[in-house]
């Protein structure tokens, strides 16, 4: 057996507990001096640290230690600590000491004496050992149990790396499992990539205040997940402010700025009182910008600044205000494409896509149909108060269909389908005829969806009269660009971005004006129609 490594103790001089120079001092428990007579803890070296003004006491204590244990070498180190309760001062002094000290953990065992010094110093020691800046073990000492204080006291060591702390680590990991399950609403999903995504989301949600972007097809559960992320942060005390949710597609025109950033009383006609705005309401909480791709260009610029500096100027205000919120954003649009179309700022996209999670559609998670089915039936029961179940044959039939079906609107279709079957189930029992009928209904709906021309997703207002699908696609995009632009020229520049490069005198505004007039539109009416368009495309396959 190899010989035990020699012990080296690092400790602070206890300006109260270690003091005393009369002979009575030997009747008192002095933690640093007592180190020299611990049974089973021979100390080869003591690195004794002390603050300004304690040189004499440090030397005195070192002498007493020498008397008790001549084989213990005491090295004195004076530290520049002015305030033992100032975290920064104490931490940096101890950190500098640790950095400059030559540790040799292969040949020596280091023990950090925690008993002396302020509570702040104890916390700093802990952090330094935990981060392995000091490759040591914590050492705690206490007075003797007997009333006779001239007897040696006791000691215990705490090795933060030892396996006995696995129990704590296990508790951490079961907490993580609990959090992951919370994000999944308790549904025991089986799809490996979805489960991995949720595990990462859990980590990010709890450890990073950076924006989180949730992408994925309509009905995949982005909005629901955003709410869960907030609730998880709240449970784990990462936020104490509110959850503020806004669908950016509903923010239109001048009122969008004031809805988001607030306004001062009298900022514009009709502003009879001031309004805090959603960003300020979300202070210390979470702002969820759903459909973020729909945000107008002025709002995008202001949001970027608010994200970078946590400050912004409310409409009509002459002073900036502060809001510490963390951002969640959701969209089913391709934001990269919107950037290339000039509809979304690249710098804003760069700021919000540090943590991007693409929530898969239901058809990409066939393994999860069954657990979701059980969850949905239980949910229906809580809503209707009635227990509904499948008979065996019907369930198999439905599962076979459902695991191969496209589910273009994902959980919206899935939830509605189960709700219909539950409603129609004779005596609360879903049988095969009910399933067959439902499958037919779904297939009819989906074939209608995919037969629908793409432009219905951006339904052009009826006022524009009957328009060929061919033209409608172009017109709807032009209208949307107008809605996001500040002027006819601005819209023209975006719409003719490529062809204008080849022209010595591009007149995009004129080109656009002529195009609009063919549809009996001017720029401002184009903007109004553009704003009323939903640019969302249903997830038809
Ligand atoms: N895992 C799930 N199980 C059952 N229902 C779910 C699940 N996730 C979401 N839902 C339900 O499906 C519906 C759509 O979810 P959600 O609104 O979160 O989708 P979304 O991805 O935000 O869609 P959109 O892009 O259209 O806004 C909601 O009613 C929601 O409660
Ligand atoms: Mg949503």
mmCIF file of N, CA and C in Angstrom, residues 51-148:
data_model
loop_
_atom_site.group_PDB
_atom_site.id
_atom_site.type_symbol
_atom_site.label_atom_id
_atom_site.label_comp_id
_atom_site.label_asym_id
_atom_site.label_seq_id
_atom_site.Cartn_x
_atom_site.Cartn_y
_atom_site.Cartn_z
ATOM 1 N N UNK A 51 -5.989 38.994 6.759
ATOM 2 C CA UNK A 51 -6.186 40.304 6.146
ATOM 3 C C UNK A 51 -5.331 41.379 6.795
ATOM 4 N N UNK A 52 -5.406 42.616 6.287
ATOM 5 C CA UNK A 52 -4.591 43.717 6.805
ATOM 6 C C UNK A 52 -4.810 43.904 8.311
ATOM 7 N N UNK A 53 -3.746 44.166 9.035
ATOM 8 C CA UNK A 53 -3.853 44.450 10.469
ATOM 9 C C UNK A 53 -3.787 43.209 11.349
ATOM 10 N N UNK A 54 -3.655 42.037 10.765
ATOM 11 C CA UNK A 54 -3.657 40.824 11.594
ATOM 12 C C UNK A 54 -2.300 40.117 11.615
ATOM 13 N N UNK A 55 -1.248 40.815 11.185
ATOM 14 C CA UNK A 55 0.070 40.160 11.117
ATOM 15 C C UNK A 55 0.489 39.578 12.474
ATOM 16 N N UNK A 56 0.304 40.388 13.557
ATOM 17 C CA UNK A 56 0.789 39.953 14.871
ATOM 18 C C UNK A 56 0.026 38.719 15.331
ATOM 19 N N UNK A 57 -1.311 38.752 15.169
ATOM 20 C CA UNK A 57 -2.111 37.595 15.596
ATOM 21 C C UNK A 57 -1.733 36.358 14.788
ATOM 22 N N UNK A 58 -1.510 36.537 13.492
ATOM 23 C CA UNK A 58 -1.148 35.396 12.638
ATOM 24 C C UNK A 58 0.167 34.774 13.124
ATOM 25 N N UNK A 59 1.147 35.622 13.446
ATOM 26 C CA UNK A 59 2.447 35.106 13.896
ATOM 27 C C UNK A 59 2.303 34.387 15.235
ATOM 28 N N UNK A 60 1.444 34.948 16.098
ATOM 29 C CA UNK A 60 1.222 34.361 17.424
ATOM 30 C C UNK A 60 0.595 32.969 17.297
ATOM 31 N N UNK A 61 -0.426 32.870 16.438
ATOM 32 C CA UNK A 61 -1.116 31.592 16.213
ATOM 33 C C UNK A 61 -0.132 30.576 15.617
ATOM 34 N N UNK A 62 0.711 31.056 14.684
ATOM 35 C CA UNK A 62 1.698 30.152 14.062
ATOM 36 C C UNK A 62 2.632 29.568 15.127
ATOM 37 N N UNK A 63 3.024 30.419 16.113
ATOM 38 C CA UNK A 63 3.902 29.934 17.191
ATOM 39 C C UNK A 63 3.205 28.878 18.031
ATOM 40 N N UNK A 64 1.931 29.136 18.365
ATOM 41 C CA UNK A 64 1.184 28.167 19.178
ATOM 42 C C UNK A 64 1.073 26.831 18.457
ATOM 43 N N UNK A 65 0.866 26.894 17.147
ATOM 44 C CA UNK A 65 0.756 25.649 16.365
ATOM 45 C C UNK A 65 2.081 24.885 16.437
ATOM 46 N N UNK A 66 3.158 25.634 16.305
ATOM 47 C CA UNK A 66 4.489 25.033 16.380
ATOM 48 C C UNK A 66 4.707 24.303 17.704
ATOM 49 N N UNK A 67 4.169 24.927 18.805
ATOM 50 C CA UNK A 67 4.305 24.301 20.122
ATOM 51 C C UNK A 67 3.579 22.958 20.178
ATOM 52 N N UNK A 68 2.391 22.923 19.528
ATOM 53 C CA UNK A 68 1.606 21.685 19.570
ATOM 54 C C UNK A 68 2.132 20.642 18.594
ATOM 55 N N UNK A 69 2.599 21.086 17.453
ATOM 56 C CA UNK A 69 3.028 20.147 16.418
ATOM 57 C C UNK A 69 4.236 20.723 15.693
ATOM 58 N N UNK A 70 5.415 20.316 16.146
ATOM 59 C CA UNK A 70 6.624 20.911 15.576
ATOM 60 C C UNK A 70 6.832 20.478 14.119
ATOM 61 N N UNK A 71 6.139 19.405 13.731
ATOM 62 C CA UNK A 71 6.348 18.955 12.344
ATOM 63 C C UNK A 71 5.446 19.708 11.354
ATOM 64 N N UNK A 72 4.578 20.585 11.877
ATOM 65 C CA UNK A 72 3.709 21.357 10.968
ATOM 66 C C UNK A 72 4.396 22.670 10.600
ATOM 67 N N UNK A 73 4.579 22.872 9.306
ATOM 68 C CA UNK A 73 5.192 24.128 8.874
ATOM 69 C C UNK A 73 4.064 25.109 8.566
ATOM 70 N N UNK A 74 4.163 26.309 9.144
ATOM 71 C CA UNK A 74 3.106 27.294 8.894
ATOM 72 C C UNK A 74 3.650 28.397 7.979
ATOM 73 N N UNK A 75 2.975 28.596 6.853
ATOM 74 C CA UNK A 75 3.339 29.708 5.956
ATOM 75 C C UNK A 75 2.282 30.790 6.084
ATOM 76 N N UNK A 76 2.717 31.999 6.300
ATOM 77 C CA UNK A 76 1.760 33.106 6.452
ATOM 78 C C UNK A 76 1.613 33.867 5.144
ATOM 79 N N UNK A 77 0.355 34.203 4.811
ATOM 80 C CA UNK A 77 0.093 34.965 3.581
ATOM 81 C C UNK A 77 -0.857 36.102 3.909
ATOM 82 N N UNK A 78 -0.394 37.303 3.630
ATOM 83 C CA UNK A 78 -1.280 38.438 3.882
ATOM 84 C C UNK A 78 -2.082 38.735 2.611
ATOM 85 N N UNK A 79 -3.410 38.861 2.758
ATOM 86 C CA UNK A 79 -4.275 39.126 1.594
ATOM 87 C C UNK A 79 -4.858 40.523 1.683
ATOM 88 N N UNK A 80 -5.138 41.102 0.509
ATOM 89 C CA UNK A 80 -5.728 42.453 0.502
ATOM 90 C C UNK A 80 -7.252 42.350 0.556
ATOM 91 N N UNK A 81 -7.739 41.988 1.726
ATOM 92 C CA UNK A 81 -9.205 41.932 1.878
ATOM 93 C C UNK A 81 -9.605 43.035 2.854
ATOM 94 N N UNK A 82 -10.362 44.020 2.334
ATOM 95 C CA UNK A 82 -10.749 45.150 3.193
ATOM 96 C C UNK A 82 -12.071 44.869 3.869
ATOM 97 N N UNK A 83 -12.898 44.091 3.195
ATOM 98 C CA UNK A 83 -14.230 43.872 3.737
ATOM 99 C C UNK A 83 -14.565 42.393 3.582
ATOM 100 N N UNK A 84 -14.600 41.682 4.697
ATOM 101 C CA UNK A 84 -14.826 40.232 4.653
ATOM 102 C C UNK A 84 -16.241 39.880 4.231
ATOM 103 N N UNK A 85 -17.107 40.884 4.112
ATOM 104 C CA UNK A 85 -18.491 40.621 3.704
ATOM 105 C C UNK A 85 -18.730 41.065 2.262
ATOM 106 N N UNK A 86 -17.665 41.506 1.605
ATOM 107 C CA UNK A 86 -17.796 41.939 0.210
ATOM 108 C C UNK A 86 -17.397 40.769 -0.698
ATOM 109 N N UNK A 87 -18.399 40.218 -1.360
ATOM 110 C CA UNK A 87 -18.182 38.990 -2.122
ATOM 111 C C UNK A 87 -17.064 39.143 -3.151
ATOM 112 N N UNK A 88 -17.129 40.245 -3.902
ATOM 113 C CA UNK A 88 -16.167 40.417 -4.988
ATOM 114 C C UNK A 88 -14.747 40.510 -4.454
ATOM 115 N N UNK A 89 -14.603 41.283 -3.362
ATOM 116 C CA UNK A 89 -13.293 41.475 -2.758
ATOM 117 C C UNK A 89 -12.733 40.133 -2.246
ATOM 118 N N UNK A 90 -13.555 39.401 -1.506
ATOM 119 C CA UNK A 90 -13.087 38.149 -0.914
ATOM 120 C C UNK A 90 -12.804 37.117 -1.998
ATOM 121 N N UNK A 91 -13.759 37.010 -2.948
ATOM 122 C CA UNK A 91 -13.586 35.987 -3.985
ATOM 123 C C UNK A 91 -12.335 36.263 -4.802
ATOM 124 N N UNK A 92 -12.140 37.523 -5.207
ATOM 125 C CA UNK A 92 -10.984 37.764 -6.078
ATOM 126 C C UNK A 92 -9.675 37.573 -5.321
ATOM 127 N N UNK A 93 -9.640 37.927 -4.014
ATOM 128 C CA UNK A 93 -8.400 37.723 -3.254
ATOM 129 C C UNK A 93 -8.084 36.229 -3.124
ATOM 130 N N UNK A 94 -9.118 35.435 -2.807
ATOM 131 C CA UNK A 94 -8.892 33.992 -2.662
ATOM 132 C C UNK A 94 -8.579 33.346 -4.014
ATOM 133 N N UNK A 95 -9.259 33.837 -5.043
ATOM 134 C CA UNK A 95 -9.015 33.302 -6.390
ATOM 135 C C UNK A 95 -7.570 33.582 -6.806
ATOM 136 N N UNK A 96 -7.117 34.823 -6.588
ATOM 137 C CA UNK A 96 -5.733 35.178 -6.966
ATOM 138 C C UNK A 96 -4.736 34.322 -6.206
ATOM 139 N N UNK A 97 -5.040 34.123 -4.906
ATOM 140 C CA UNK A 97 -4.135 33.295 -4.110
ATOM 141 C C UNK A 97 -4.072 31.882 -4.720
ATOM 142 N N UNK A 98 -5.260 31.314 -5.010
ATOM 143 C CA UNK A 98 -5.306 29.945 -5.544
ATOM 144 C C UNK A 98 -4.592 29.851 -6.885
ATOM 145 N N UNK A 99 -4.769 30.885 -7.706
ATOM 146 C CA UNK A 99 -4.140 30.876 -9.026
ATOM 147 C C UNK A 99 -2.620 30.904 -8.939
ATOM 148 N N UNK A 100 -2.111 31.624 -7.933
ATOM 149 C CA UNK A 100 -0.653 31.777 -7.860
ATOM 150 C C UNK A 100 0.001 30.642 -7.060
ATOM 151 N N UNK A 101 -0.806 29.845 -6.409
ATOM 152 C CA UNK A 101 -0.259 28.784 -5.557
ATOM 153 C C UNK A 101 0.085 27.554 -6.401
ATOM 154 N N UNK A 102 1.220 26.939 -6.114
ATOM 155 C CA UNK A 102 1.581 25.749 -6.902
ATOM 156 C C UNK A 102 1.013 24.498 -6.236
ATOM 157 N N UNK A 103 -0.127 24.083 -6.691
ATOM 158 C CA UNK A 103 -0.719 22.854 -6.148
ATOM 159 C C UNK A 103 -0.036 21.645 -6.778
ATOM 160 N N UNK A 104 0.150 20.626 -5.974
ATOM 161 C CA UNK A 104 0.701 19.369 -6.496
ATOM 162 C C UNK A 104 -0.194 18.232 -6.000
ATOM 163 N N UNK A 105 -1.391 18.112 -6.569
ATOM 164 C CA UNK A 105 -2.357 17.141 -6.039
ATOM 165 C C UNK A 105 -1.906 15.683 -6.187
ATOM 166 N N UNK A 106 -0.919 15.440 -7.082
ATOM 167 C CA UNK A 106 -0.445 14.052 -7.238
ATOM 168 C C UNK A 106 0.302 13.607 -5.985
ATOM 169 N N UNK A 107 0.954 14.574 -5.318
ATOM 170 C CA UNK A 107 1.801 14.188 -4.182
ATOM 171 C C UNK A 107 1.286 14.710 -2.839
ATOM 172 N N UNK A 108 0.326 15.627 -2.866
ATOM 173 C CA UNK A 108 -0.172 16.199 -1.620
ATOM 174 C C UNK A 108 -1.696 16.161 -1.575
ATOM 175 N N UNK A 109 -2.223 16.116 -0.364
ATOM 176 C CA UNK A 109 -3.680 16.183 -0.198
ATOM 177 C C UNK A 109 -3.998 17.564 0.367
ATOM 178 N N UNK A 110 -4.857 18.308 -0.313
ATOM 179 C CA UNK A 110 -5.180 19.669 0.111
ATOM 180 C C UNK A 110 -6.528 19.707 0.827
ATOM 181 N N UNK A 111 -6.556 20.397 1.944
ATOM 182 C CA UNK A 111 -7.789 20.529 2.715
ATOM 183 C C UNK A 111 -8.055 22.019 2.936
ATOM 184 N N UNK A 112 -9.289 22.431 2.689
ATOM 185 C CA UNK A 112 -9.629 23.846 2.861
ATOM 186 C C UNK A 112 -10.417 23.995 4.151
ATOM 187 N N UNK A 113 -9.830 24.698 5.104
ATOM 188 C CA UNK A 113 -10.458 24.842 6.417
ATOM 189 C C UNK A 113 -11.564 25.898 6.327
ATOM 190 N N UNK A 114 -12.803 25.451 6.522
ATOM 191 C CA UNK A 114 -13.967 26.314 6.293
ATOM 192 C C UNK A 114 -14.480 27.017 7.539
ATOM 193 N N UNK A 115 -13.946 26.631 8.703
ATOM 194 C CA UNK A 115 -14.592 27.053 9.947
ATOM 195 C C UNK A 115 -14.356 28.522 10.280
ATOM 196 N N UNK A 116 -13.210 29.034 9.872
ATOM 197 C CA UNK A 116 -12.886 30.419 10.193
ATOM 198 C C UNK A 116 -13.210 31.336 9.015
ATOM 199 N N UNK A 117 -13.353 32.597 9.305
ATOM 200 C CA UNK A 117 -13.673 33.554 8.234
ATOM 201 C C UNK A 117 -15.163 33.814 8.173
ATOM 202 N N UNK A 118 -15.537 34.848 7.403
ATOM 203 C CA UNK A 118 -16.958 35.220 7.310
ATOM 204 C C UNK A 118 -17.721 34.183 6.475
ATOM 205 N N UNK A 119 -19.044 34.274 6.521
ATOM 206 C CA UNK A 119 -19.840 33.372 5.684
ATOM 207 C C UNK A 119 -19.546 33.583 4.211
ATOM 208 N N UNK A 120 -19.264 34.819 3.872
ATOM 209 C CA UNK A 120 -18.921 35.102 2.478
ATOM 210 C C UNK A 120 -17.657 34.326 2.104
ATOM 211 N N UNK A 121 -16.684 34.310 3.015
ATOM 212 C CA UNK A 121 -15.443 33.576 2.742
ATOM 213 C C UNK A 121 -15.720 32.085 2.589
ATOM 214 N N UNK A 122 -16.637 31.573 3.397
ATOM 215 C CA UNK A 122 -16.968 30.142 3.280
ATOM 216 C C UNK A 122 -17.556 29.821 1.910
ATOM 217 N N UNK A 123 -18.443 30.719 1.463
ATOM 218 C CA UNK A 123 -19.062 30.498 0.143
ATOM 219 C C UNK A 123 -17.991 30.521 -0.952
ATOM 220 N N UNK A 124 -17.040 31.460 -0.793
ATOM 221 C CA UNK A 124 -15.985 31.575 -1.810
ATOM 222 C C UNK A 124 -15.107 30.322 -1.826
ATOM 223 N N UNK A 125 -14.753 29.843 -0.630
ATOM 224 C CA UNK A 125 -13.975 28.591 -0.574
ATOM 225 C C UNK A 125 -14.720 27.480 -1.300
ATOM 226 N N UNK A 126 -16.017 27.379 -0.990
ATOM 227 C CA UNK A 126 -16.824 26.313 -1.598
ATOM 228 C C UNK A 126 -16.771 26.413 -3.122
ATOM 229 N N UNK A 127 -16.978 27.633 -3.625
ATOM 230 C CA UNK A 127 -17.005 27.801 -5.085
ATOM 231 C C UNK A 127 -15.670 27.411 -5.715
ATOM 232 N N UNK A 128 -14.585 27.810 -5.033
ATOM 233 C CA UNK A 128 -13.256 27.532 -5.597
ATOM 234 C C UNK A 128 -12.958 26.034 -5.604
ATOM 235 N N UNK A 129 -13.430 25.338 -4.578
ATOM 236 C CA UNK A 129 -13.181 23.891 -4.523
ATOM 237 C C UNK A 129 -14.101 23.177 -5.515
ATOM 238 N N UNK A 130 -15.342 23.633 -5.552
ATOM 239 C CA UNK A 130 -16.314 23.008 -6.436
ATOM 240 C C UNK A 130 -15.906 23.149 -7.898
ATOM 241 N N UNK A 131 -15.321 24.306 -8.230
ATOM 242 C CA UNK A 131 -14.889 24.540 -9.611
ATOM 243 C C UNK A 131 -13.513 23.935 -9.878
ATOM 244 N N UNK A 132 -12.957 23.252 -8.894
ATOM 245 C CA UNK A 132 -11.634 22.624 -8.983
ATOM 246 C C UNK A 132 -10.521 23.640 -9.226
ATOM 247 N N UNK A 133 -10.758 24.885 -8.877
ATOM 248 C CA UNK A 133 -9.670 25.872 -8.942
ATOM 249 C C UNK A 133 -8.715 25.539 -7.802
ATOM 250 N N UNK A 134 -9.278 25.074 -6.700
ATOM 251 C CA UNK A 134 -8.470 24.485 -5.638
ATOM 252 C C UNK A 134 -8.737 22.974 -5.669
ATOM 253 N N UNK A 135 -7.705 22.178 -5.968
ATOM 254 C CA UNK A 135 -7.941 20.729 -6.084
ATOM 255 C C UNK A 135 -7.974 20.074 -4.711
ATOM 256 N N UNK A 136 -8.965 20.401 -3.917
ATOM 257 C CA UNK A 136 -8.945 19.935 -2.535
ATOM 258 C C UNK A 136 -10.270 19.431 -2.028
ATOM 259 N N UNK A 137 -10.279 19.267 -0.715
ATOM 260 C CA UNK A 137 -11.425 18.756 0.008
ATOM 261 C C UNK A 137 -11.767 19.808 1.057
ATOM 262 N N UNK A 138 -13.034 19.931 1.386
ATOM 263 C CA UNK A 138 -13.396 20.897 2.429
ATOM 264 C C UNK A 138 -13.153 20.265 3.800
ATOM 265 N N UNK A 139 -12.702 21.077 4.731
ATOM 266 C CA UNK A 139 -12.429 20.571 6.080
ATOM 267 C C UNK A 139 -13.214 21.420 7.070
ATOM 268 N N UNK A 140 -14.039 20.745 7.849
ATOM 269 C CA UNK A 140 -14.854 21.462 8.818
ATOM 270 C C UNK A 140 -14.399 21.050 10.212
ATOM 271 N N UNK A 141 -14.237 22.018 11.110
ATOM 272 C CA UNK A 141 -13.863 21.642 12.475
ATOM 273 C C UNK A 141 -14.913 22.171 13.439
ATOM 274 N N UNK A 142 -14.955 21.557 14.626
ATOM 275 C CA UNK A 142 -15.942 21.964 15.630
ATOM 276 C C UNK A 142 -15.308 21.807 17.007
ATOM 277 N N UNK A 143 -15.834 22.521 18.023
ATOM 278 C CA UNK A 143 -15.284 22.397 19.374
ATOM 279 C C UNK A 143 -15.453 20.975 19.918
ATOM 280 N N UNK A 144 -14.722 20.615 20.964
ATOM 281 C CA UNK A 144 -14.881 19.283 21.546
ATOM 282 C C UNK A 144 -16.295 19.101 22.088
ATOM 283 N N UNK A 145 -16.763 17.864 22.086
ATOM 284 C CA UNK A 145 -18.112 17.607 22.605
ATOM 285 C C UNK A 145 -18.142 17.796 24.124
ATOM 286 N N UNK A 146 -17.015 17.403 24.788
ATOM 287 C CA UNK A 146 -16.977 17.539 26.250
ATOM 288 C C UNK A 146 -16.920 19.027 26.613
ATOM 289 N N UNK A 147 -17.288 19.301 27.865
ATOM 290 C CA UNK A 147 -17.287 20.716 28.276
ATOM 291 C C UNK A 147 -15.865 21.219 28.452
ATOM 292 N N UNK A 148 -14.945 20.272 28.535
ATOM 293 C CA UNK A 148 -13.556 20.659 28.739
ATOM 294 C C UNK A 148 -12.940 21.138 27.419
#
